[in-house]
XYZ file of C-alpha atoms in Angstrom:
323
model
C 19.481 12.185 -11.436
C 17.643 12.389 -8.015
C 19.145 10.014 -5.174
C 17.010 7.107 -4.049
C 17.111 9.371 -0.625
C 15.331 12.175 -2.359
C 12.823 10.353 -4.560
C 11.777 8.276 -1.323
C 11.522 11.686 0.764
C 9.521 13.851 -2.192
C 7.239 10.707 -2.900
C 6.087 9.698 0.373
C 6.961 11.383 3.907
C 4.933 9.021 5.962
C 6.595 5.951 4.399
C 9.896 7.632 4.625
C 9.713 8.210 8.297
C 9.176 4.002 8.458
C 11.966 3.346 6.251
C 14.512 5.744 8.114
C 14.411 3.708 11.487
C 15.107 0.611 9.759
C 18.519 -1.581 10.409
C 20.707 -2.048 7.269
C 20.506 -3.674 4.856
C 16.834 -3.849 5.574
C 16.672 -0.264 5.191
C 18.281 0.168 1.599
C 16.297 -3.249 0.117
C 13.236 -1.442 1.187
C 13.887 1.836 0.222
C 14.096 0.406 -3.627
C 11.487 -1.920 -3.256
C 9.240 1.020 -2.453
C 10.413 2.904 -5.289
C 9.958 -0.033 -7.805
C 6.394 -0.144 -7.004
C 5.839 3.079 -7.230
C 7.176 2.930 -11.195
C 4.483 0.144 -11.181
C 1.738 2.096 -9.372
C 2.361 5.240 -12.061
C 1.944 2.417 -14.626
C -1.261 1.659 -13.315
C -2.840 4.535 -12.214
C -1.448 7.572 -14.857
C -3.869 9.473 -16.654
C -1.853 9.929 -19.889
C -1.872 6.400 -21.415
C -4.549 3.865 -22.771
C -5.316 0.739 -21.111
C -4.123 -1.291 -23.511
C -0.839 0.577 -23.163
C -0.664 0.312 -19.291
C -1.112 -3.409 -20.297
C 1.866 -3.730 -22.861
C 4.170 -1.642 -20.079
C 3.324 -3.183 -16.837
C 4.327 -6.211 -18.572
C 7.835 -4.570 -19.786
C 8.523 -3.446 -16.768
C 8.107 -6.975 -15.080
C 10.681 -8.356 -18.002
C 12.797 -5.428 -17.382
C 13.262 -6.208 -13.615
C 14.492 -9.389 -15.134
C 16.897 -8.408 -16.963
C 15.539 -8.355 -20.746
C 16.771 -6.080 -23.543
C 13.907 -3.947 -23.609
C 15.092 -1.365 -20.480
C 16.614 1.058 -22.872
C 12.859 1.708 -24.449
C 10.903 1.398 -21.335
C 13.275 4.014 -19.423
C 12.635 6.489 -22.529
C 9.161 5.926 -22.478
C 9.218 6.620 -18.483
C 11.347 9.199 -18.349
C 8.942 11.307 -20.936
C 6.131 11.024 -18.289
C 4.748 14.688 -17.862
C 2.306 14.106 -14.539
C 3.532 16.126 -12.037
C 2.785 13.373 -9.286
C 5.102 11.509 -6.862
C 4.640 8.396 -8.969
C 5.408 9.868 -12.194
C 8.607 11.557 -10.569
C 9.444 8.025 -9.517
C 9.018 7.150 -12.858
C 10.922 9.702 -14.904
C 14.019 8.577 -12.332
C 13.536 4.420 -13.084
C 17.145 3.847 -14.126
C 18.143 5.354 -10.748
C 16.196 2.566 -8.883
C 16.945 -0.367 -11.244
C 20.944 0.941 -10.628
C 19.687 0.659 -6.827
C 18.505 -2.659 -7.461
C 21.437 -4.185 -8.775
C 23.320 -2.917 -5.815
C 21.331 -5.176 -3.691
C 23.048 -8.569 -2.511
C 21.749 -11.125 -4.761
C 19.266 -12.865 -2.524
C 17.381 -9.726 -1.814
C 17.735 -8.804 -5.056
C 15.875 -11.919 -6.092
C 13.058 -11.283 -4.237
C 11.917 -7.750 -5.097
C 12.486 -9.026 -8.685
C 10.001 -11.731 -8.113
C 7.345 -10.063 -5.968
C 7.398 -6.738 -7.858
C 7.267 -8.434 -11.196
C 4.422 -10.462 -10.211
C 2.546 -7.704 -8.481
C 3.347 -5.715 -12.189
C 1.930 -8.383 -13.970
C -1.043 -8.919 -11.434
C -1.642 -5.315 -12.167
C -1.869 -5.713 -15.999
C -4.325 -8.241 -15.446
C -6.591 -6.008 -13.931
C -6.239 -3.308 -16.045
C -7.071 -5.059 -18.835
C -10.136 -7.223 -16.670
C -11.235 -3.651 -16.169
C -12.975 -1.778 -12.925
C -15.690 -4.709 -12.543
C -15.724 -6.293 -9.058
C -18.749 -8.411 -8.379
C -18.129 -9.668 -5.390
C -15.137 -9.485 -2.324
C -13.224 -12.155 -3.922
C -13.010 -10.159 -6.357
C -11.795 -7.199 -4.383
C -9.381 -9.009 -2.617
C -7.912 -10.624 -5.725
C -7.494 -7.202 -6.574
C -5.845 -5.739 -3.267
C -3.756 -8.787 -3.385
C -1.564 -7.544 -6.509
C -1.178 -4.268 -5.235
C -0.827 -4.225 -1.666
C -0.928 -8.687 -0.462
C 2.139 -9.122 -2.275
C 3.653 -6.409 -0.956
C 3.290 -8.213 2.565
C 4.813 -11.318 1.075
C 7.854 -9.297 -0.335
C 8.674 -7.415 3.317
C 8.200 -10.734 5.044
C 10.715 -12.578 3.391
C 12.927 -9.630 3.757
C 12.296 -9.708 7.060
C 12.858 -13.572 7.918
C 15.812 -13.752 5.693
C 17.584 -10.815 7.799
C 16.114 -10.848 11.091
C 17.242 -13.567 13.946
C 14.281 -15.187 15.477
C 12.092 -15.069 12.061
C 13.285 -17.526 10.222
C 10.936 -20.405 11.742
C 7.777 -17.835 12.163
C 7.899 -17.577 7.967
C 5.086 -19.799 7.551
C 2.745 -18.426 10.177
C 3.582 -15.052 8.958
C 3.030 -14.815 5.190
C -1.045 -15.585 5.414
C -1.062 -12.565 8.010
C 1.117 -10.456 5.863
C -0.825 -10.779 3.404
C -4.011 -9.537 5.401
C -1.939 -6.697 6.604
C -1.703 -5.517 2.922
C -5.175 -5.772 2.455
C -6.076 -3.892 5.826
C -3.930 -0.939 4.663
C -5.478 -1.164 0.652
C -8.924 -1.259 1.974
C -8.499 1.932 3.989
C -6.770 3.348 1.031
C -9.733 2.204 -1.296
C -12.158 4.472 1.390
C -9.710 7.612 1.643
C -9.919 7.163 -2.312
C -13.409 7.035 -2.945
C -14.067 9.816 -4.600
C -11.022 10.541 -6.501
C -10.914 6.938 -7.750
C -14.621 7.864 -8.659
C -13.424 10.755 -11.151
C -11.134 8.344 -13.228
C -13.652 5.929 -13.390
C -12.762 3.318 -10.969
C -14.875 2.716 -8.433
C -13.378 -0.313 -5.494
C -17.093 -1.286 -4.329
C -18.173 -4.858 -5.310
C -21.843 -4.721 -6.433
C -22.324 -7.550 -3.895
C -21.990 -4.986 -0.668
C -25.092 -3.067 -2.322
C -27.926 -3.749 -0.432
C -30.122 -5.375 -3.291
C -27.729 -4.572 -6.065
C -30.466 -2.264 -7.097
C -28.005 0.381 -7.394
C -24.476 0.464 -9.804
C -21.270 1.367 -7.510
C -20.651 4.422 -9.950
C -24.292 5.598 -8.641
C -23.116 6.021 -5.369
C -22.145 9.260 -5.449
C -25.527 10.451 -6.626
C -27.500 12.750 -4.249
C -30.676 10.187 -4.244
C -28.462 7.208 -3.209
C -26.529 8.601 -0.249
C -28.259 6.346 2.460
C -27.175 3.465 0.325
C -23.257 4.828 0.031
C -23.102 5.228 4.005
C -24.108 1.506 4.263
C -21.562 0.553 1.512
C -18.765 2.742 3.447
C -19.925 1.362 6.650
C -19.435 -2.398 5.399
C -15.641 -1.134 3.998
C -14.929 0.206 7.301
C -15.888 -3.395 8.897
C -13.842 -5.247 6.104
C -10.664 -3.074 7.097
C -11.241 -3.513 10.718
C -10.781 -7.360 10.463
C -7.887 -7.286 7.924
C -6.254 -4.955 10.915
C -6.915 -7.447 13.401
C -4.325 -9.561 11.291
C -2.472 -6.899 11.100
C -1.670 -6.647 14.871
C -0.917 -10.398 14.841
C 1.326 -10.337 12.457
C 3.654 -7.539 14.478
C 2.904 -9.498 17.449
C 5.239 -12.440 15.837
C 8.077 -9.701 15.630
C 10.289 -9.735 18.801
C 10.933 -6.606 20.880
C 14.316 -6.753 20.019
C 13.766 -5.658 16.044
C 12.249 -2.546 17.850
C 12.994 -0.554 14.380
C 11.093 -3.123 12.045
C 8.382 -3.195 14.754
C 7.865 0.341 14.252
C 7.890 0.495 10.830
C 5.033 -2.197 10.997
C 3.556 0.065 13.561
C 2.991 3.666 12.099
C 1.035 2.029 9.101
C -1.164 0.285 11.240
C -1.885 3.463 13.934
C -2.248 5.606 10.748
C -4.455 3.136 9.118
C -6.080 2.444 12.492
C -6.700 6.427 12.880
C -7.842 7.136 9.047
C -10.740 4.605 9.543
C -11.842 5.957 12.799
C -12.217 9.559 11.097
C -13.944 7.690 8.169
C -16.347 5.585 9.827
C -19.886 7.250 9.154
C -18.524 10.303 7.862
C -20.193 11.417 4.538
C -17.396 13.568 3.748
C -15.366 10.600 2.331
C -17.586 10.866 -0.425
C -16.651 14.036 -1.467
C -13.254 14.506 -0.442
C -9.914 12.623 1.441
C -10.328 12.282 5.113
C -7.120 12.650 6.592
C -5.016 12.823 9.534
C -3.304 16.157 10.320
C -0.059 16.446 10.311
C 0.371 17.503 14.497
C -1.629 13.632 15.000
C 0.918 12.085 12.792
C 3.767 13.153 14.503
C 1.943 12.631 17.959
C 1.742 9.143 16.840
C 5.231 8.838 15.567
C 6.407 9.775 19.003
C 4.354 7.738 20.927
C 5.098 4.173 18.816
C 9.013 5.143 19.249
C 8.662 5.747 22.897
C 6.483 2.351 23.809
C 6.295 -0.158 20.738
C 8.242 -2.444 22.561
C 4.780 -3.497 23.826
C 2.015 -5.739 22.249
C -0.076 -4.841 25.149
C 0.582 -1.184 24.644
C -0.117 -1.639 20.674
C -3.667 -3.218 21.250
C -4.382 -0.459 23.856
C -3.385 2.533 21.342
C -5.197 1.033 18.732
C -8.186 1.267 20.603
C -7.522 5.129 21.752
C -6.851 5.669 17.870
C -10.093 4.023 17.152
C -11.825 6.821 19.136
C -12.933 9.548 17.508
C -12.106 13.021 19.068
């Protein structure tokens, strides 16, 4: 059975970089939270299950987190996951992740059980509903379940563990949701081509001029101009959310440098990915992402200069330039 650190490294190299610079006990708590959510992601996204089974298993996962008796049967189901994906790897090792959850301090354990349970049942609701996004509000509701709640989870942990943040919780929570929506909107843009292949297009019908084209038809050659206008609107949406993400980071005192870096790195990666996606027709055909060299450079610069909010704003502007 893989260790939690091994699962983290094998399921997300970039996220592992951020977690490694967190102070304890946050590092352990957020490692477990991340892996719990990867199990939820597996149950929502995998190609092996019918939608009805996904709904059942997501709800079962939420109950198991809360201590329900069905743990053994669910773990047996997860251990049989055949997909060769990071999510499936974590799902096959869900027993180790649950053991890690049980080893956390009670107050952290309660936050993770509640927030991951809420996200999992929210995912189940959307799987049952299907990929129909009539309005931007619909899309935001979906993204809240899969990403906004993650921001709320992290903020609960931060405000419990870090000095000087408890009194800022009320202001940070709505910004945390926006931060989650920002990162998820960028994920939507990055995954347009891949999600299309599995039958989900995360584009509200209201984003399509005149609503003459269905979201699933955006990838047809004759609809290229419409698709590029939709892409531009998604980019603008992401930019609005990312502005709130910067406000969130500004509220974290400079003395908590590791936590600031943990938040800055996904912000910078999102800003750069958005710059590479803006007006780029390749987004409709393949994943557009940063090079390994860019990731290393951003990480190095953030570690050196991430104390400064003014520098953060300047660096976001630089990353937004396509060069």
